[in-house]
Amino acid sequence: MVMINPAGLDPDLLRAFAFIAEEGSFTRAAERIGRTQSAVSMQVQRLEAVLGQKVLVRGKGGAIQLTPHGRYLLERSRELLALNDEIWSAFRAPQIHGTVRLGTPDDYALQYLPHILRRFADSHPAVQVDVTCAPSTDVVERLKAGELDLTVCSEGHEPRRWPVMELWRGPLRWITSERYAAHRLDPVPLAVADSGCVWRRVALRSLERAGRSYRVAYTSTSQAGTHAPVMAGLAVTISPPAWMPEGLRALAPGEFLPDLPDTGILLLKGKDPRQPVTDVLAAHIAETFRSDPRLLER
């Protein structure tokens, strides 16, 4: 017989636990929640009492570590909290009407747009989202021209002195095939975007500084177009490791090719965006990136 707890799980307890896991600190989690550290510690104790399992332990030097039960709980907590917030917003937020124009490279569109658009449509059915998929350079220019209200782009394409929201920061990696070893060839064959791409410039600069010879074997305006020759073992490319399709792998730091710097994904708002729909969609986008467990792995 399955035992059911009639009280359920308190979202406030789950949120405190998730913030501690994400921050690695009771103090920083308490600051995000707006409560004292002792209050947050008590919330975790209550959660563990309800579940009957330890979810957090202190490691060497006081570092916060998740137990196996804690890792399981963190993934499900994000899903439950996102649904909780979505339901709350749908019933408590004022009805918003209008159209918001969003620009994004296809690198991020396939990974995140379906989820973002579905959740946004569920909670704001009277808002229409017009989406433009184009390289970062193009969507940023359209934002500057007033043709878009919001733009997701790769770091390095943002205009100077333009307010930005950082959605994610993490490593770029060389991406090669699981079956083939194009990364061992000399010169290194590359599959990259066109000359306006920041990631392309970063890759070429890293190879040149390391004295490695290379040739640009394939160019494409889409990430799928750069992945295809890599899967065939004909080239290597670069990207964050979170979005590799099956058949590809990220080289470890220092594995045959020079290390690449960290990069960021940014959200830019137009100078005269359509309000309040723009801010609401921006919050949905930020929450989607923040809750993606793949992006927490470095």
Short mmCIF file of C-alpha atoms in Angstrom, two decimals:
data_model
loop_
_atom_site.label_atom_id
_atom_site.label_comp_id
_atom_site.label_asym_id
_atom_site.label_seq_id
_atom_site.Cartn_x
_atom_site.Cartn_y
_atom_site.Cartn_z
CA MET A 1 0.00 0.00 0.00
CA VAL A 2 1.32 3.47 -0.94
CA MET A 3 1.37 5.88 2.01
CA ILE A 4 0.17 9.38 1.10
CA ASN A 5 1.04 12.40 3.21
CA PRO A 6 -2.19 14.43 3.39
CA ALA A 7 -0.25 17.62 4.15
CA GLY A 8 1.75 17.45 0.95
CA LEU A 9 5.06 19.28 0.45
CA ASP A 10 5.18 22.95 1.38
CA PRO A 11 6.51 24.97 -1.62
CA ASP A 12 8.30 27.32 0.81
CA LEU A 13 10.33 24.41 2.16
CA LEU A 14 11.18 23.21 -1.34
CA ARG A 15 12.17 26.73 -2.41
CA ALA A 16 14.50 27.12 0.57
CA PHE A 17 16.11 23.76 -0.20
CA ALA A 18 16.51 24.61 -3.92
CA PHE A 19 18.11 27.98 -3.15
CA ILE A 20 20.57 26.38 -0.72
CA ALA A 21 21.50 23.74 -3.31
CA GLU A 22 21.95 26.36 -6.05
CA GLU A 23 23.91 28.83 -3.90
CA GLY A 24 25.91 26.25 -1.95
CA SER A 25 25.33 28.43 1.10
CA PHE A 26 22.66 28.86 3.78
CA THR A 27 23.60 32.54 4.07
CA ARG A 28 23.15 33.39 0.39
CA ALA A 29 19.96 31.32 0.22
CA ALA A 30 18.58 33.25 3.20
CA GLU A 31 19.38 36.54 1.45
CA ARG A 32 17.45 35.42 -1.65
CA ILE A 33 14.44 34.39 0.43
CA GLY A 34 14.57 37.41 2.73
CA ARG A 35 14.77 35.40 5.96
CA THR A 36 17.44 34.70 8.56
CA GLN A 37 19.93 31.88 8.17
CA SER A 38 18.53 30.12 11.23
CA ALA A 39 15.01 30.29 9.77
CA VAL A 40 16.21 28.72 6.54
CA SER A 41 18.05 26.00 8.46
CA MET A 42 14.82 25.20 10.31
CA GLN A 43 12.98 24.96 6.98
CA VAL A 44 15.43 22.33 5.80
CA GLN A 45 15.04 20.42 9.06
CA ARG A 46 11.27 20.47 8.64
CA LEU A 47 11.59 19.25 5.06
CA GLU A 48 13.86 16.39 6.08
CA ALA A 49 11.45 15.50 8.89
CA VAL A 50 8.54 15.35 6.43
CA LEU A 51 10.50 13.24 3.95
CA GLY A 52 12.23 11.08 6.52
CA GLN A 53 15.57 11.45 4.69
CA LYS A 54 18.62 13.71 4.79
CA VAL A 55 18.84 15.90 1.70
CA LEU A 56 21.82 18.13 2.60
CA VAL A 57 25.10 17.48 4.40
CA ARG A 58 28.08 19.69 5.18
CA GLY A 59 31.31 18.52 3.61
CA LYS A 60 34.89 19.55 4.28
CA GLY A 61 35.27 23.25 4.98
CA GLY A 62 31.53 23.60 5.51
CA ALA A 63 30.67 23.09 1.85
CA ILE A 64 27.06 22.12 1.21
CA GLN A 65 26.62 18.76 -0.51
CA LEU A 66 23.48 17.02 -1.71
CA THR A 67 22.77 13.48 -0.64
CA PRO A 68 21.46 11.06 -3.30
CA HIS A 69 17.95 11.82 -2.02
CA GLY A 70 18.79 15.52 -2.25
CA ARG A 71 19.85 15.27 -5.90
CA TYR A 72 16.61 13.47 -6.69
CA LEU A 73 14.60 16.09 -4.80
CA LEU A 74 16.33 19.08 -6.42
CA GLU A 75 15.38 18.06 -9.95
CA ARG A 76 11.74 17.49 -9.00
CA SER A 77 11.60 20.60 -6.80
CA ARG A 78 12.42 22.83 -9.77
CA GLU A 79 9.57 21.30 -11.73
CA LEU A 80 7.11 21.64 -8.85
CA LEU A 81 8.13 25.22 -8.05
CA ALA A 82 7.89 26.27 -11.69
CA LEU A 83 4.39 24.82 -11.89
CA ASN A 84 3.44 26.39 -8.56
CA ASP A 85 4.63 29.83 -9.71
CA GLU A 86 2.89 29.43 -13.06
CA ILE A 87 -0.45 28.60 -11.43
CA TRP A 88 -0.06 31.45 -8.95
CA SER A 89 0.72 33.95 -11.73
CA ALA A 90 -2.16 32.76 -13.87
CA PHE A 91 -4.70 33.42 -11.10
CA ARG A 92 -3.15 36.42 -9.36
CA ALA A 93 -1.55 38.43 -12.15
CA PRO A 94 -3.71 40.96 -13.99
CA GLN A 95 -4.84 39.93 -17.45
CA ILE A 96 -2.29 41.12 -19.99
CA HIS A 97 -3.03 41.69 -23.65
CA GLY A 98 -0.81 42.56 -26.59
CA THR A 99 2.06 41.37 -28.72
CA VAL A 100 5.71 41.00 -27.81
CA ARG A 101 8.43 40.55 -30.43
CA LEU A 102 11.23 38.17 -29.51
CA GLY A 103 14.46 37.53 -31.38
CA THR A 104 16.76 34.59 -30.75
CA PRO A 105 19.45 32.57 -32.51
CA ASP A 106 18.35 29.06 -33.39
CA ASP A 107 21.12 27.80 -31.04
CA TYR A 108 18.76 28.59 -28.17
CA ALA A 109 15.42 28.45 -29.99
CA LEU A 110 15.21 24.68 -30.31
CA GLN A 111 16.39 24.08 -26.76
CA TYR A 112 14.19 26.58 -24.93
CA LEU A 113 11.51 28.20 -27.08
CA PRO A 114 8.98 25.33 -27.04
CA HIS A 115 8.94 25.25 -23.24
CA ILE A 116 8.97 29.06 -22.88
CA LEU A 117 6.18 29.60 -25.39
CA ARG A 118 4.01 26.80 -23.97
CA ARG A 119 4.26 28.06 -20.39
CA PHE A 120 3.76 31.67 -21.44
CA ALA A 121 0.71 30.82 -23.54
CA ASP A 122 -0.83 28.86 -20.66
CA SER A 123 -0.45 31.73 -18.18
CA HIS A 124 -1.03 34.64 -20.61
CA PRO A 125 -3.38 33.41 -23.35
CA ALA A 126 -4.22 36.94 -24.52
CA VAL A 127 -0.59 37.73 -25.44
CA GLN A 128 0.84 36.94 -28.88
CA VAL A 129 4.57 36.26 -29.20
CA ASP A 130 6.13 37.00 -32.59
CA VAL A 131 9.44 35.11 -32.86
CA THR A 132 12.35 35.89 -35.18
CA CYS A 133 15.12 33.28 -35.39
CA ALA A 134 18.37 34.65 -36.77
CA PRO A 135 22.06 34.86 -35.77
CA SER A 136 22.91 37.00 -32.75
CA THR A 137 24.30 39.77 -34.94
CA ASP A 138 21.03 40.08 -36.87
CA VAL A 139 18.62 39.99 -33.92
CA VAL A 140 20.67 42.57 -32.02
CA GLU A 141 20.59 44.92 -35.02
CA ARG A 142 16.82 44.49 -35.27
CA LEU A 143 16.50 45.21 -31.56
CA LYS A 144 18.50 48.42 -31.96
CA ALA A 145 16.28 49.40 -34.90
CA GLY A 146 13.15 49.02 -32.74
CA GLU A 147 11.88 45.97 -34.63
CA LEU A 148 12.12 43.66 -31.59
CA ASP A 149 11.21 44.04 -27.93
CA LEU A 150 13.45 41.29 -26.52
CA THR A 151 16.51 39.51 -27.83
CA VAL A 152 18.45 36.51 -26.59
CA CYS A 153 22.03 36.61 -27.86
CA SER A 154 25.52 35.31 -27.23
CA GLU A 155 27.84 37.51 -25.21
CA GLY A 156 29.96 39.78 -27.34
CA HIS A 157 27.15 40.91 -29.63
CA GLU A 158 25.52 43.32 -27.19
CA PRO A 159 25.79 47.07 -27.97
CA ARG A 160 28.05 49.12 -25.73
CA ARG A 161 26.38 50.64 -22.66
CA TRP A 162 23.20 48.68 -23.35
CA PRO A 163 21.50 47.18 -20.24
CA VAL A 164 21.70 43.39 -20.29
CA MET A 165 20.47 40.49 -18.17
CA GLU A 166 22.85 37.55 -17.96
CA LEU A 167 20.85 34.34 -18.40
CA TRP A 168 23.81 32.01 -18.05
CA ARG A 169 27.61 32.00 -17.82
CA GLY A 170 29.72 28.93 -18.32
CA PRO A 171 32.31 27.16 -20.41
CA LEU A 172 32.72 26.89 -24.14
CA ARG A 173 34.11 23.51 -25.19
CA TRP A 174 35.51 21.95 -28.32
CA ILE A 175 32.92 19.47 -29.60
CA THR A 176 33.97 16.35 -31.49
CA SER A 177 32.46 13.04 -32.54
CA GLU A 178 32.18 10.14 -30.11
CA ARG A 179 33.26 7.76 -32.90
CA TYR A 180 35.85 9.76 -34.80
CA ALA A 181 38.84 11.91 -33.88
CA ALA A 182 38.85 14.95 -36.13
CA HIS A 183 40.33 16.91 -33.21
CA ARG A 184 43.60 14.98 -33.70
CA LEU A 185 44.03 16.09 -37.31
CA ASP A 186 46.56 18.70 -38.40
CA PRO A 187 45.41 21.20 -39.48
CA VAL A 188 42.30 20.99 -37.31
CA PRO A 189 39.15 21.06 -39.50
CA LEU A 190 36.53 23.42 -38.08
CA ALA A 191 32.77 23.71 -38.50
CA VAL A 192 31.83 27.23 -37.40
CA ALA A 193 29.45 30.07 -38.09
CA ASP A 194 30.27 32.99 -40.36
CA SER A 195 32.84 35.67 -39.59
CA GLY A 196 30.42 37.72 -37.48
CA CYS A 197 30.14 34.99 -34.83
CA VAL A 198 31.86 35.66 -31.49
CA TRP A 199 32.35 31.95 -30.81
CA ARG A 200 34.14 31.58 -34.15
CA ARG A 201 36.49 34.46 -33.33
CA VAL A 202 37.19 32.98 -29.89
CA ALA A 203 38.01 29.57 -31.39
CA LEU A 204 40.35 30.92 -34.06
CA ARG A 205 42.12 33.21 -31.59
CA SER A 206 42.68 30.33 -29.15
CA LEU A 207 44.18 28.13 -31.87
CA GLU A 208 46.40 30.92 -33.15
CA ARG A 209 47.69 31.74 -29.68
CA ALA A 210 48.50 28.06 -29.13
CA GLY A 211 50.28 27.84 -32.49
CA ARG A 212 47.85 25.22 -33.80
CA SER A 213 47.14 25.14 -37.50
CA TYR A 214 43.51 24.95 -38.61
CA ARG A 215 41.24 25.28 -41.60
CA VAL A 216 37.61 26.37 -41.71
CA ALA A 217 36.11 23.34 -43.41
CA TYR A 218 32.39 24.13 -42.96
CA THR A 219 30.37 27.23 -42.20
CA SER A 220 26.72 27.47 -41.22
CA THR A 221 24.35 30.06 -39.76
CA SER A 222 22.77 27.37 -37.56
CA GLN A 223 24.16 25.16 -34.83
CA ALA A 224 22.56 22.12 -36.45
CA GLY A 225 24.57 22.94 -39.55
CA THR A 226 27.84 22.93 -37.63
CA HIS A 227 26.96 19.75 -35.73
CA ALA A 228 26.32 17.70 -38.88
CA PRO A 229 29.94 17.49 -40.16
CA VAL A 230 31.15 16.95 -36.59
CA MET A 231 28.87 13.92 -36.22
CA ALA A 232 30.33 12.60 -39.48
CA GLY A 233 33.85 12.91 -38.07
CA LEU A 234 34.83 15.60 -40.58
CA ALA A 235 35.34 18.55 -38.25
CA VAL A 236 35.18 19.90 -34.70
CA THR A 237 33.09 22.82 -33.51
CA ILE A 238 32.56 24.82 -30.31
CA SER A 239 29.54 25.32 -28.07
CA PRO A 240 28.48 25.03 -24.45
CA PRO A 241 28.45 21.31 -23.65
CA ALA A 242 24.82 21.32 -22.44
CA TRP A 243 23.25 21.12 -25.90
CA MET A 244 25.16 18.37 -27.67
CA PRO A 245 23.04 15.92 -29.63
CA GLU A 246 23.67 12.21 -29.29
CA GLY A 247 26.88 11.12 -31.00
CA LEU A 248 28.95 14.12 -29.93
CA ARG A 249 31.16 14.73 -26.92
CA ALA A 250 32.94 17.68 -25.38
CA LEU A 251 36.72 17.54 -25.17
CA ALA A 252 38.05 17.81 -21.64
CA PRO A 253 40.08 20.95 -20.86
CA GLY A 254 43.53 20.55 -22.37
CA GLU A 255 42.58 17.50 -24.44
CA PHE A 256 44.50 18.07 -27.71
CA LEU A 257 43.10 21.57 -28.27
CA PRO A 258 43.67 24.80 -26.29
CA ASP A 259 41.26 25.81 -23.55
CA LEU A 260 38.42 28.14 -24.42
CA PRO A 261 37.14 30.98 -22.21
CA ASP A 262 33.79 31.08 -20.50
CA THR A 263 30.95 32.77 -22.33
CA GLY A 264 27.55 34.18 -21.51
CA ILE A 265 24.01 34.12 -22.86
CA LEU A 266 22.33 37.49 -22.54
CA LEU A 267 18.82 38.90 -22.67
CA LEU A 268 18.49 42.40 -24.09
CA LYS A 269 15.41 44.60 -23.92
CA GLY A 270 14.57 47.18 -26.57
CA LYS A 271 14.81 50.90 -25.84
CA ASP A 272 11.03 51.27 -26.18
CA PRO A 273 9.63 47.79 -25.52
CA ARG A 274 5.94 47.00 -25.40
CA GLN A 275 4.91 46.90 -21.78
CA PRO A 276 3.99 45.08 -19.59
CA VAL A 277 4.12 42.02 -21.84
CA THR A 278 7.84 42.41 -22.43
CA ASP A 279 8.76 42.20 -18.75
CA VAL A 280 6.50 39.19 -18.21
CA LEU A 281 8.05 37.25 -21.09
CA ALA A 282 11.54 38.28 -19.95
CA ALA A 283 10.82 36.78 -16.52
CA HIS A 284 9.66 33.52 -18.13
CA ILE A 285 12.84 33.32 -20.21
CA ALA A 286 15.10 34.02 -17.23
CA GLU A 287 13.34 31.39 -15.10
CA THR A 288 13.63 28.78 -17.87
CA PHE A 289 17.39 29.24 -18.12
CA ARG A 290 17.79 29.39 -14.34
CA SER A 291 15.93 26.11 -13.82
CA ASP A 292 17.69 24.08 -16.54
CA PRO A 293 19.80 21.51 -14.65
CA ARG A 294 22.12 21.04 -17.65
CA LEU A 295 23.31 24.64 -17.33
CA LEU A 296 24.33 24.12 -13.72
CA GLU A 297 26.97 21.61 -14.81
CA ARG A 298 30.37 23.03 -15.68
#
